[in-house]
CSV table of C-alpha atoms and ligand atoms in Angstrom, one decimal:
chain,number,residue,atom,x,y,z
P,30,MET,CA,161.5,-130.4,85.2
P,31,PRO,CA,160.9,-130.6,89.0
P,32,GLU,CA,161.2,-127.4,90.8
P,33,GLN,CA,164.2,-128.3,92.9
P,34,GLU,CA,166.2,-129.4,89.8
P,35,ARG,CA,165.9,-126.1,88.0
P,36,LYS,CA,169.1,-124.2,88.0
P,37,VAL,CA,168.7,-120.7,89.5
P,38,PRO,CA,170.5,-118.3,87.0
P,39,ARG,CA,173.4,-116.4,88.6
P,40,SER,CA,173.4,-112.6,88.7
P,41,MET,CA,175.8,-111.1,86.1
P,42,ALA,CA,176.0,-107.9,88.1
P,43,GLY,CA,176.8,-109.8,91.3
P,44,MET,CA,179.5,-111.8,89.6
P,45,LEU,CA,181.0,-108.7,88.1
P,46,ARG,CA,180.9,-106.9,91.4
P,47,ALA,CA,182.7,-109.8,93.2
P,48,ALA,CA,185.3,-110.0,90.4
P,49,LEU,CA,186.0,-106.3,90.4
P,50,ILE,CA,186.2,-106.2,94.2
P,51,TRP,CA,188.7,-109.1,94.2
P,52,VAL,CA,190.8,-107.7,91.5
P,53,GLY,CA,190.8,-104.2,93.1
P,54,MET,CA,191.8,-105.6,96.6
P,55,LEU,CA,194.4,-107.9,95.1
P,56,SER,CA,196.0,-105.1,93.1
P,57,LEU,CA,195.8,-102.8,96.1
P,58,VAL,CA,197.4,-105.3,98.5
P,59,LEU,CA,200.1,-106.3,96.0
P,60,SER,CA,201.0,-102.8,95.0
P,61,ALA,CA,201.1,-101.7,98.7
P,62,LEU,CA,203.4,-104.7,99.5
P,63,GLY,CA,205.5,-104.1,96.5
P,64,SER,CA,205.9,-100.4,97.0
P,65,ALA,CA,206.6,-100.8,100.8
P,66,PHE,CA,209.3,-103.2,99.9
P,67,LEU,CA,210.9,-101.0,97.2
P,68,PHE,CA,210.6,-97.9,99.3
P,69,HIS,CA,212.2,-99.6,102.3
P,70,ARG,CA,215.1,-100.8,100.1
P,71,ALA,CA,215.8,-97.3,98.7
P,72,TYR,CA,215.4,-95.8,102.2
P,73,ALA,CA,217.7,-98.3,103.8
P,74,ALA,CA,220.4,-97.7,101.2
P,75,GLN,CA,220.1,-94.0,101.8
P,76,PHE,CA,220.3,-94.6,105.5
P,77,ASP,CA,223.4,-96.7,105.2
P,78,ARG,CA,225.1,-94.0,103.0
P,79,ASP,CA,224.3,-91.4,105.6
P,80,LEU,CA,225.7,-93.6,108.3
P,81,ALA,CA,228.9,-94.2,106.3
P,82,ARG,CA,229.3,-90.5,105.7
P,83,THR,CA,228.8,-89.6,109.4
P,84,ALA,CA,231.3,-92.4,110.4
P,85,ALA,CA,233.9,-91.0,108.0
P,86,ALA,CA,233.4,-87.5,109.4
P,87,VAL,CA,233.7,-88.7,113.1
P,88,ALA,CA,236.8,-90.8,112.2
P,89,ALA,CA,238.5,-87.8,110.5
P,90,GLY,CA,237.8,-85.6,113.6
P,91,TYR,CA,238.9,-88.3,116.0
P,92,GLN,CA,242.2,-89.1,114.2
P,93,ASN,CA,243.0,-85.4,113.8
P,94,ALA,CA,244.1,-85.2,117.4
P,95,ASP,CA,247.8,-85.8,118.2
P,96,ALA,CA,247.3,-88.8,120.4
P,97,PRO,CA,243.6,-89.7,120.1
P,98,GLN,CA,242.1,-91.4,123.2
P,99,PRO,CA,238.9,-93.5,123.1
P,100,ALA,CA,237.3,-91.2,125.7
P,101,ASP,CA,237.7,-88.3,123.2
P,102,LEU,CA,234.9,-89.8,121.2
P,103,ALA,CA,232.4,-88.4,123.8
P,104,ARG,CA,233.0,-85.0,122.0
P,105,PHE,CA,231.2,-86.3,118.9
P,106,ASP,CA,227.7,-86.2,120.1
P,107,THR,CA,225.9,-87.3,116.8
P,108,GLY,CA,222.9,-88.7,118.6
P,109,LEU,CA,223.9,-92.1,117.3
P,110,ARG,CA,225.5,-94.9,119.1
P,111,LEU,CA,229.3,-94.7,118.8
P,112,THR,CA,231.6,-97.6,119.6
P,113,LEU,CA,235.4,-98.0,119.4
P,114,ILE,CA,236.6,-101.6,119.2
P,115,ALA,CA,240.2,-102.8,119.6
P,116,ALA,CA,241.6,-105.1,116.9
P,117,ASP,CA,241.1,-108.1,119.2
P,118,GLY,CA,237.4,-107.2,119.7
P,119,ARG,CA,237.5,-105.6,123.1
P,120,VAL,CA,235.2,-102.6,123.4
P,121,LEU,CA,237.2,-99.5,124.1
P,122,TYR,CA,234.4,-96.9,124.1
P,123,ASP,CA,230.7,-97.0,123.8
P,124,SER,CA,228.5,-93.9,123.8
P,125,LEU,CA,225.7,-95.9,125.6
P,126,THR,CA,227.8,-97.0,128.6
P,127,ASP,CA,230.4,-95.5,130.9
P,128,ASP,CA,231.9,-99.0,131.4
P,129,PRO,CA,232.8,-100.3,128.0
P,130,ALA,CA,234.9,-103.1,129.4
P,131,SER,CA,231.6,-104.7,130.6
P,132,LEU,CA,230.4,-105.2,127.0
P,133,PRO,CA,231.1,-108.6,125.4
P,134,ASN,CA,233.9,-109.0,122.9
P,135,HIS,CA,232.8,-107.6,119.5
P,136,SER,CA,235.2,-109.6,117.3
P,137,ASP,CA,232.4,-111.8,116.1
P,138,ARG,CA,230.2,-109.0,114.8
P,139,ALA,CA,230.0,-109.1,111.0
P,140,GLU,CA,230.6,-105.4,110.4
P,141,VAL,CA,233.6,-105.4,112.8
P,142,ARG,CA,235.1,-108.4,111.1
P,143,ALA,CA,234.6,-106.9,107.6
P,144,ALA,CA,236.2,-103.6,108.7
P,145,LEU,CA,239.2,-105.4,110.1
P,146,GLU,CA,239.6,-107.3,106.9
P,147,SER,CA,238.8,-104.8,104.3
P,148,GLY,CA,238.8,-101.4,105.9
P,149,SER,CA,235.0,-101.0,106.3
P,150,GLY,CA,231.9,-103.1,106.9
P,151,GLN,CA,228.3,-102.9,107.5
P,152,SER,CA,225.4,-105.0,108.7
P,153,VAL,CA,221.8,-104.9,109.7
P,154,ARG,CA,220.3,-106.7,112.7
P,155,LYS,CA,216.9,-107.0,114.1
P,156,SER,CA,216.3,-104.6,117.0
P,157,GLU,CA,214.8,-105.6,120.3
P,158,THR,CA,211.9,-103.2,119.5
P,159,ALA,CA,209.3,-104.8,117.3
P,160,GLY,CA,209.2,-103.4,113.7
P,161,MET,CA,212.7,-101.8,114.1
P,162,GLU,CA,216.1,-102.8,112.8
P,163,THR,CA,219.6,-101.5,113.6
P,164,HIS,CA,222.1,-100.6,110.9
P,165,TYR,CA,225.8,-100.7,111.7
P,166,TYR,CA,228.7,-99.1,109.9
P,167,ALA,CA,232.3,-99.9,110.9
P,168,LEU,CA,235.5,-98.2,109.8
P,169,ARG,CA,239.1,-99.3,110.5
P,170,LEU,CA,241.2,-96.5,111.8
P,171,ALA,CA,244.9,-95.8,111.2
P,172,ASP,CA,245.8,-97.3,114.6
P,173,GLY,CA,244.1,-100.6,113.8
P,174,THR,CA,241.0,-100.0,116.0
P,175,VAL,CA,237.5,-100.0,114.6
P,176,LEU,CA,235.1,-97.2,114.9
P,177,ARG,CA,231.4,-98.2,114.6
P,178,LEU,CA,228.3,-96.2,114.2
P,179,ALA,CA,224.8,-97.6,114.8
P,180,ASP,CA,221.3,-96.3,114.2
P,181,GLU,CA,217.8,-97.6,114.4
P,182,THR,CA,215.1,-97.4,111.8
P,183,SER,CA,211.9,-99.2,111.0
P,184,ASP,CA,212.1,-102.4,109.1
P,185,VAL,CA,210.0,-103.3,106.0
P,186,TRP,CA,207.1,-104.5,108.2
P,187,GLY,CA,207.4,-101.4,110.3
P,188,SER,CA,207.0,-99.2,107.2
P,189,TYR,CA,204.2,-101.4,106.0
P,190,ASN,CA,202.4,-101.1,109.4
P,191,HIS,CA,202.3,-97.4,108.9
P,192,ALA,CA,200.5,-97.9,105.6
P,193,LEU,CA,197.9,-100.3,107.1
P,194,PRO,CA,195.1,-97.8,107.9
P,195,ILE,CA,195.5,-96.3,104.5
P,196,LEU,CA,195.3,-99.7,103.0
P,197,LEU,CA,192.1,-100.6,104.9
P,198,VAL,CA,190.5,-97.3,103.8
P,199,GLY,CA,191.6,-98.0,100.3
P,200,CYS,CA,190.0,-101.5,100.3
P,201,LEU,CA,186.8,-100.0,101.6
P,202,LEU,CA,186.8,-97.4,98.8
P,203,ILE,CA,187.6,-100.0,96.2
P,204,ALA,CA,184.7,-102.2,97.3
P,205,LEU,CA,182.4,-99.2,97.1
P,206,LEU,CA,183.8,-98.2,93.7
P,207,ALA,CA,183.6,-101.8,92.4
P,208,ALA,CA,179.9,-102.1,93.5
P,209,VAL,CA,179.0,-98.9,91.6
P,210,MET,CA,181.1,-99.7,88.6
P,211,ALA,CA,179.8,-103.3,88.4
P,212,GLY,CA,176.3,-101.9,88.4
P,213,LEU,CA,177.1,-99.6,85.5
P,214,ILE,CA,179.2,-102.1,83.5
P,215,ALA,CA,176.6,-104.9,84.0
P,216,ARG,CA,173.8,-102.5,82.7
P,217,ARG,CA,176.0,-101.6,79.7
P,218,LEU,CA,176.8,-105.2,79.0
P,219,VAL,CA,173.3,-106.5,79.4
P,220,ARG,CA,171.4,-103.8,77.5
P,221,PRO,CA,172.6,-105.0,74.0
P,222,ILE,CA,171.7,-108.6,75.0
P,223,THR,CA,168.2,-107.5,76.0
P,224,ARG,CA,167.9,-105.6,72.8
P,225,MET,CA,169.1,-108.6,70.8
P,226,ALA,CA,166.4,-110.8,72.5
P,227,GLU,CA,163.7,-108.3,71.6
P,228,HIS,CA,164.7,-108.4,67.9
P,229,LEU,CA,165.1,-112.1,67.2
P,230,ASP,CA,164.3,-111.7,63.5
P,231,THR,CA,167.6,-109.7,62.9
P,232,ILE,CA,169.5,-111.5,65.6
P,233,GLU,CA,172.4,-112.6,63.4
P,234,ALA,CA,172.9,-109.2,61.9
P,235,ASP,CA,173.0,-107.4,65.2
P,236,VAL,CA,175.1,-109.6,67.4
P,237,PRO,CA,176.6,-107.2,70.0
P,238,TYR,CA,179.5,-109.5,71.2
P,239,GLU,CA,181.5,-111.9,69.2
P,240,GLU,CA,181.1,-114.5,72.0
P,241,LEU,CA,177.3,-114.5,71.3
P,242,ILE,CA,177.7,-115.4,67.5
P,243,PRO,CA,177.2,-119.1,68.1
P,244,LEU,CA,174.1,-118.4,70.2
P,245,ALA,CA,172.7,-116.0,67.6
P,246,HIS,CA,173.5,-118.5,64.9
P,247,THR,CA,171.6,-121.3,66.7
P,248,VAL,CA,168.6,-119.1,67.5
P,249,GLN,CA,168.5,-117.9,63.8
P,250,SER,CA,168.7,-121.4,62.4
P,251,ASP,CA,166.2,-122.6,64.9
P,252,ARG,CA,163.8,-119.9,63.9
P,253,LYS,CA,164.3,-120.6,60.2
P,254,LEU,CA,163.7,-124.3,60.8
P,255,ARG,CA,160.5,-123.5,62.8
P,256,GLU,CA,159.3,-121.2,60.0
P,257,ASP,CA,160.1,-123.8,57.3
P,258,ASN,CA,158.4,-126.5,59.4
P,259,GLU,CA,155.4,-124.2,59.8
P,260,THR,CA,155.2,-123.6,56.1
P,261,ILE,CA,155.6,-127.3,55.3
P,262,ARG,CA,152.8,-128.1,57.8
P,263,ARG,CA,150.5,-125.5,56.4
P,264,GLU,CA,151.1,-126.6,52.8
P,265,PHE,CA,150.7,-130.2,53.9
P,266,THR,CA,147.3,-129.5,55.6
P,267,ALA,CA,146.1,-127.6,52.6
P,268,ASN,CA,147.2,-130.4,50.2
P,269,VAL,CA,145.6,-133.1,52.3
P,270,SER,CA,142.3,-131.2,52.5
P,271,HIS,CA,142.4,-130.6,48.8
P,272,GLU,CA,143.2,-134.2,48.1
P,273,LEU,CA,140.4,-135.4,50.3
P,274,LYS,CA,137.9,-132.9,49.1
P,275,THR,CA,137.8,-134.1,45.5
P,276,PRO,CA,136.9,-137.8,46.2
P,277,LEU,CA,134.5,-136.7,49.0
P,278,THR,CA,132.7,-134.3,46.7
P,279,SER,CA,132.1,-137.0,44.1
P,280,ILE,CA,131.1,-139.6,46.7
P,281,SER,CA,128.7,-137.1,48.2
P,282,GLY,CA,127.3,-136.2,44.7
P,283,TYR,CA,126.7,-139.9,43.7
P,284,ALA,CA,125.2,-140.7,47.1
P,285,GLU,CA,122.9,-137.7,46.8
P,286,LEU,CA,121.7,-138.8,43.3
P,287,ILE,CA,120.9,-142.3,44.7
P,288,GLU,CA,119.3,-140.8,47.9
P,289,ASN,CA,117.0,-138.5,45.9
P,290,GLY,CA,115.9,-141.3,43.6
P,291,MET,CA,117.4,-139.4,40.6
P,292,ALA,CA,119.7,-142.3,39.7
P,293,ARG,CA,118.2,-144.8,37.3
P,294,PRO,CA,118.4,-148.4,38.6
P,295,GLU,CA,120.8,-149.4,35.8
P,296,ASP,CA,123.1,-146.5,36.8
P,297,ILE,CA,123.3,-147.5,40.5
P,298,PRO,CA,126.0,-150.3,40.1
P,299,GLY,CA,128.2,-147.8,38.1
P,300,PHE,CA,127.7,-145.1,40.8
P,301,GLY,CA,128.4,-147.6,43.5
P,302,ALA,CA,131.7,-148.6,41.7
P,303,ARG,CA,132.7,-144.9,41.5
P,304,ILE,CA,131.9,-144.4,45.2
P,305,HIS,CA,133.9,-147.5,46.0
P,306,LYS,CA,136.9,-146.3,43.9
P,307,GLU,CA,136.9,-142.8,45.5
P,308,ALA,CA,136.7,-144.4,48.9
P,309,ARG,CA,139.6,-146.6,48.1
P,310,ARG,CA,141.6,-143.6,47.0
P,311,MET,CA,140.8,-141.9,50.2
P,312,ILE,CA,141.8,-145.0,52.2
P,313,ALA,CA,145.1,-145.1,50.3
P,314,LEU,CA,145.7,-141.4,50.9
P,315,VAL,CA,144.9,-141.7,54.6
P,316,SER,CA,147.1,-144.7,55.1
P,317,ASP,CA,150.0,-143.0,53.3
P,318,ILE,CA,149.5,-139.9,55.5
P,319,LEU,CA,149.5,-142.1,58.6
P,320,GLN,CA,152.7,-143.9,57.4
P,321,LEU,CA,154.4,-140.5,56.8
P,322,SER,CA,153.4,-139.2,60.2
P,323,GLU,CA,154.7,-142.4,61.8
P,324,LEU,CA,158.0,-142.0,60.0
P,325,ASP,CA,158.1,-138.3,61.0
P,326,GLY,CA,157.6,-139.4,64.6
P,327,MET,CA,160.4,-142.0,64.3
P,328,SER,CA,162.9,-139.6,63.1
P,329,LYS,CA,162.0,-136.8,65.5
P,330,ASP,CA,161.7,-138.9,68.6
P,331,THR,CA,165.0,-138.1,70.2
P,332,SER,CA,164.1,-140.0,73.4
P,333,ARG,CA,164.9,-143.3,71.7
P,334,ASP,CA,167.0,-144.5,68.9
P,335,SER,CA,164.8,-145.0,65.9
P,336,THR,CA,167.1,-147.7,64.6
P,337,ALA,CA,166.9,-149.7,67.9
P,338,ASP,CA,164.5,-152.2,66.4
P,339,PHE,CA,166.6,-152.7,63.2
P,340,VAL,CA,167.8,-156.1,62.5
P,341,THR,CA,170.3,-157.5,59.9
P,342,LEU,CA,168.3,-158.8,57.0
P,343,ASP,CA,169.0,-159.9,53.5
P,344,LEU,CA,167.6,-157.8,50.6
P,345,GLU,CA,167.6,-161.0,48.5
P,346,SER,CA,164.6,-162.6,50.1
P,347,LEU,CA,162.9,-159.2,50.4
P,348,VAL,CA,163.2,-158.6,46.6
P,349,ARG,CA,161.8,-162.1,45.9
P,350,ASP,CA,158.8,-161.4,48.2
P,351,VAL,CA,158.1,-157.9,46.7
P,352,ALA,CA,158.4,-159.2,43.1
P,353,SER,CA,155.9,-162.0,43.7
P,354,GLY,CA,153.6,-159.6,45.5
P,355,MET,CA,153.6,-157.2,42.6
P,356,THR,CA,153.3,-159.8,39.8
P,357,MET,CA,149.5,-159.4,39.6
P,358,ASN,CA,149.7,-155.6,39.4
P,359,ALA,CA,152.3,-155.9,36.6
P,360,ARG,CA,150.2,-158.3,34.7
P,361,LYS,CA,147.2,-156.0,34.9
P,362,ALA,CA,149.2,-153.2,33.4
P,363,TYR,CA,150.7,-155.5,30.7
P,364,VAL,CA,154.1,-155.0,32.1
P,365,THR,CA,156.7,-157.8,32.7
P,366,LEU,CA,158.3,-157.8,36.1
P,367,GLN,CA,161.7,-159.5,36.5
P,368,TYR,CA,164.0,-159.7,39.4
P,369,HIS,CA,167.7,-160.5,39.9
P,370,ALA,CA,168.5,-161.0,43.6
P,371,SER,CA,172.0,-161.5,45.0
P,372,PRO,CA,172.8,-161.7,48.7
P,373,ALA,CA,172.8,-158.1,50.1
P,374,PRO,CA,172.8,-157.9,53.9
P,375,VAL,CA,171.6,-154.6,55.4
P,376,ARG,CA,170.6,-153.4,58.9
P,377,GLY,CA,167.0,-152.2,58.9
P,378,SER,CA,163.3,-152.8,59.4
P,379,ARG,CA,161.8,-155.5,57.1
P,380,ASP,CA,158.4,-153.9,57.0
P,381,LEU,CA,159.8,-150.4,56.1
P,382,LEU,CA,162.1,-151.8,53.4
P,383,ASN,CA,159.2,-153.9,52.0
P,384,GLU,CA,157.2,-150.7,51.8
P,385,LEU,CA,160.1,-148.9,50.1
P,386,ALA,CA,160.6,-151.6,47.4
P,387,THR,CA,156.8,-152.0,46.9
P,388,ASN,CA,156.4,-148.2,46.3
P,389,LEU,CA,159.3,-148.1,43.8
P,390,CYS,CA,157.9,-151.2,41.9
P,391,ASP,CA,154.4,-149.8,42.0
P,392,ASN,CA,155.6,-146.5,40.4
P,393,ALA,CA,157.7,-148.4,37.8
P,394,ILE,CA,154.6,-150.4,36.8
P,395,ARG,CA,152.1,-147.4,36.9
P,396,TYR,CA,154.3,-145.0,34.9
P,397,ASN,CA,155.0,-147.6,32.2
P,398,ARG,CA,153.4,-148.6,28.9
P,399,PRO,CA,151.8,-151.8,28.0
P,400,GLY,CA,154.5,-154.2,26.9
P,401,GLY,CA,157.1,-152.4,29.0
P,402,HIS,CA,159.2,-154.1,31.6
P,403,VAL,CA,160.4,-153.6,35.2
P,404,ASP,CA,163.6,-155.0,36.6
P,405,LEU,CA,163.9,-155.3,40.3
P,406,ASN,CA,167.4,-156.3,41.6
P,407,CYS,CA,169.7,-156.2,44.6
P,408,GLY,CA,173.3,-157.0,45.4
P,409,ILE,CA,176.6,-155.6,46.5
P,410,GLY,CA,177.8,-152.6,44.4
P,411,PRO,CA,181.4,-152.0,43.2
P,412,ASP,CA,181.9,-149.8,46.3
P,413,GLY,CA,181.1,-152.7,48.5
P,414,CYS,CA,177.7,-151.3,49.6
P,415,PRO,CA,174.5,-153.2,49.4
P,416,TYR,CA,171.9,-151.8,47.0
P,417,LEU,CA,168.3,-152.2,45.8
P,418,CYS,CA,167.5,-151.0,42.3
P,419,VAL,CA,164.2,-150.7,40.4
P,420,GLU,CA,164.5,-150.0,36.7
P,421,ASP,CA,161.8,-149.5,34.1
P,422,ASN,CA,161.5,-148.5,30.5
P,423,GLY,CA,158.4,-146.4,31.1
P,424,ILE,CA,157.6,-142.8,30.4
P,425,GLY,CA,160.5,-141.3,32.4
P,426,ILE,CA,160.7,-138.1,34.5
P,427,PRO,CA,161.7,-134.7,33.0
P,428,GLN,CA,165.1,-133.4,34.2
P,429,ASP,CA,163.6,-130.4,36.1
P,430,ALA,CA,161.1,-132.6,38.0
P,431,GLN,CA,163.7,-135.1,39.1
P,432,SER,CA,164.7,-133.2,42.2
P,433,ARG,CA,161.1,-132.6,43.2
P,434,VAL,CA,159.4,-136.0,42.9
P,435,PHE,CA,160.4,-136.8,46.5
P,436,GLU,CA,158.4,-133.8,47.8
P,437,ARG,CA,155.0,-134.6,49.3
P,438,PHE,CA,152.2,-134.4,46.8
P,439,TYR,CA,154.5,-133.4,43.9
P,440,ARG,CA,153.4,-135.2,40.7
P,441,VAL,CA,154.6,-134.7,37.1
P,442,ASP,CA,151.3,-135.6,35.6
P,443,LYS,CA,148.6,-135.2,38.1
P,444,SER,CA,145.8,-136.8,36.1
P,445,ARG,CA,147.9,-139.9,35.3
P,446,SER,CA,148.9,-140.3,38.9
P,447,LYS,CA,145.3,-140.0,40.1
P,448,ALA,CA,144.0,-142.3,37.4
P,449,THR,CA,146.4,-145.0,38.5
P,450,GLY,CA,145.6,-144.6,42.1
P,451,GLY,CA,148.6,-142.5,43.1
P,452,THR,CA,148.5,-140.4,46.2
P,453,GLY,CA,151.6,-138.2,45.5
P,454,LEU,CA,153.2,-139.5,48.7
P,455,GLY,CA,154.9,-142.7,47.5
P,456,LEU,CA,158.3,-141.3,46.9
P,457,ALA,CA,158.2,-139.0,50.0
P,458,ILE,CA,157.7,-142.2,52.0
P,459,VAL,CA,160.6,-143.9,50.1
P,460,LYS,CA,162.9,-141.0,50.9
P,461,HIS,CA,161.9,-141.0,54.5
P,462,ILE,CA,162.6,-144.7,54.9
P,463,ALA,CA,165.9,-144.3,53.1
P,464,VAL,CA,167.0,-141.5,55.4
P,465,LEU,CA,166.0,-143.7,58.5
P,466,HIS,CA,168.3,-146.4,57.1
P,467,ASN,CA,171.2,-143.9,56.3
P,468,ALA,CA,170.8,-144.9,52.7
P,469,ARG,CA,171.1,-142.6,49.7
P,470,ILE,CA,168.9,-142.5,46.6
P,471,ASP,CA,170.3,-142.3,43.1
P,472,LEU,CA,167.6,-141.4,40.5
P,473,LYS,CA,168.4,-141.6,36.8
P,474,SER,CA,165.6,-141.0,34.3
P,475,THR,CA,165.2,-140.0,30.6
P,476,VAL,CA,161.8,-139.0,29.3
P,477,GLY,CA,160.5,-141.7,26.9
P,478,THR,CA,163.3,-144.1,27.8
P,479,GLY,CA,162.8,-145.0,31.4
P,480,THR,CA,163.7,-144.6,35.0
P,481,SER,CA,166.1,-146.2,37.4
P,482,VAL,CA,166.0,-145.7,41.2
P,483,ARG,CA,168.9,-147.1,43.1
P,484,VAL,CA,168.9,-147.1,47.0
P,485,ILE,CA,172.4,-147.5,48.3
P,486,PHE,CA,172.7,-148.8,51.9
P,487,PRO,CA,175.7,-148.4,54.3
P,488,LYS,CA,177.9,-151.5,54.7
P,489,VAL,CA,176.8,-153.8,57.5
E,522,LIG,P1,152.3,-140.9,43.0
E,522,LIG,O1,151.4,-141.5,44.0
E,522,LIG,O2,151.7,-139.8,42.3
E,522,LIG,O3,152.9,-142.0,42.1
E,522,LIG,P2,155.0,-140.6,44.0
E,522,LIG,O4,155.5,-139.8,45.1
E,522,LIG,O5,155.2,-142.1,44.1
E,522,LIG,O6,153.5,-140.2,43.8
E,522,LIG,O7,155.7,-140.1,42.7
E,522,LIG,C1,155.7,-138.7,42.4
E,522,LIG,C2,155.7,-138.5,41.0
E,522,LIG,O8,156.9,-138.9,40.4
E,522,LIG,C3,154.6,-139.3,40.2
E,522,LIG,O9,153.4,-138.6,40.2
E,522,LIG,C4,155.2,-139.4,38.9
E,522,LIG,O10,154.9,-138.2,38.1
E,522,LIG,C5,156.7,-139.4,39.1
E,522,LIG,N1,157.3,-140.8,39.1
E,522,LIG,C6,157.5,-141.6,40.1
E,522,LIG,N2,158.1,-142.8,39.7
E,522,LIG,C7,158.1,-142.7,38.4
E,522,LIG,C8,158.6,-143.6,37.4
E,522,LIG,N3,159.1,-144.8,37.7
E,522,LIG,N4,158.6,-143.2,36.1
E,522,LIG,C9,158.0,-142.0,35.8
E,522,LIG,N5,157.6,-141.1,36.7
E,522,LIG,C10,157.6,-141.5,38.0
């Protein structure tokens, strides 16, 4: 991957730190705002109650006199603004001015109107001073005038402003705390993951977090697959070397005899024939190995679709070709070869399917008896799927070996396989080709009665 395209992994500690800082700040600001609001509400309610109580006390004192006059109110120095308003809204007395008549008519003030209507009223208005508000409480007196008390207190933002420095210091502390905690938490979180990465062989048993179970599972299966592949490769190499060593040893032996002049002239054609036979065996083996590795490459190459070159072809003509190609072999083994071909369209590679049918026919002839017969047929099965079937009445395959004959180099009877030119790879190739075509193989066999191998293809 080019350098600039590689994704730089993000720091988990950094992400945690940022998240913690954000959460901390947000909760601090929200709780500061919430508590300022709630506190202000409770405080304002208490403030109003006190105002009402003072107003009631002043009203009682004022009305106690025989003939109360507005100017008498000057006696009640409560430190609060005190106003007396006539029923028509004229201001009769105001503790802030000596000339109450100069004040505008108060009949439109909410608290005054409420007091005139229901006996008492209150309201809150924004003060001219920023961050302050004025609370009013008005009380209708017995003579029909309204006594009003007013006092100033800080509004909700005013209370909040007081808390601002504390809030800022709080944010700073939280950021510091978050940085320290994120470091600690990240270390605690990461430690088990590092430990997990160091012990890959027990990864699935020691998953520290449930979120990592899928990852552990993938790593474990990947490891298992690798180990299995490694074992298969090692066994395959050992098998190939062994299979090649036997013919090479005999070729070398015969050649040595001829080279040293130890072979009698009349033996030479016989030795030559053996050398030729062993060489043919090796060629067959090598070409089967090449074929298998090509098939392996096709199924493992994820960069391109292995079925891209597949075409729709009819098994009918393929069966005819294979049957005519195998007639000579069958005759040599005193086996009759018949075929029954019906139209059976499949998607696939003609060469590979030819190889598959040839291998199956070859086995049916080789593991047969003189006088036996082989039946090659194709068509559409009862399930609507195209199939190709090779049946023989040969020696059959024992039950316990039936699942293993598709393994590389597995043979039921090694000497018979070798004597008939088998490489032990024929059915492995058949299976590989079937898998590439999404086909399944159905093998039925009884020792002494015969074998039937049916390859069932998906519908086109
Ligand atoms: P080989 O080259 O030895 O024939 P294959 O992979 O084609 O290898 O087959 C594996 C083994 O399966 C053979 O060695 C043989 O023992 C058995 N086998 C395959 N086909 C038949 C058959 N039609 N009848 C009996 N045995 C068979």
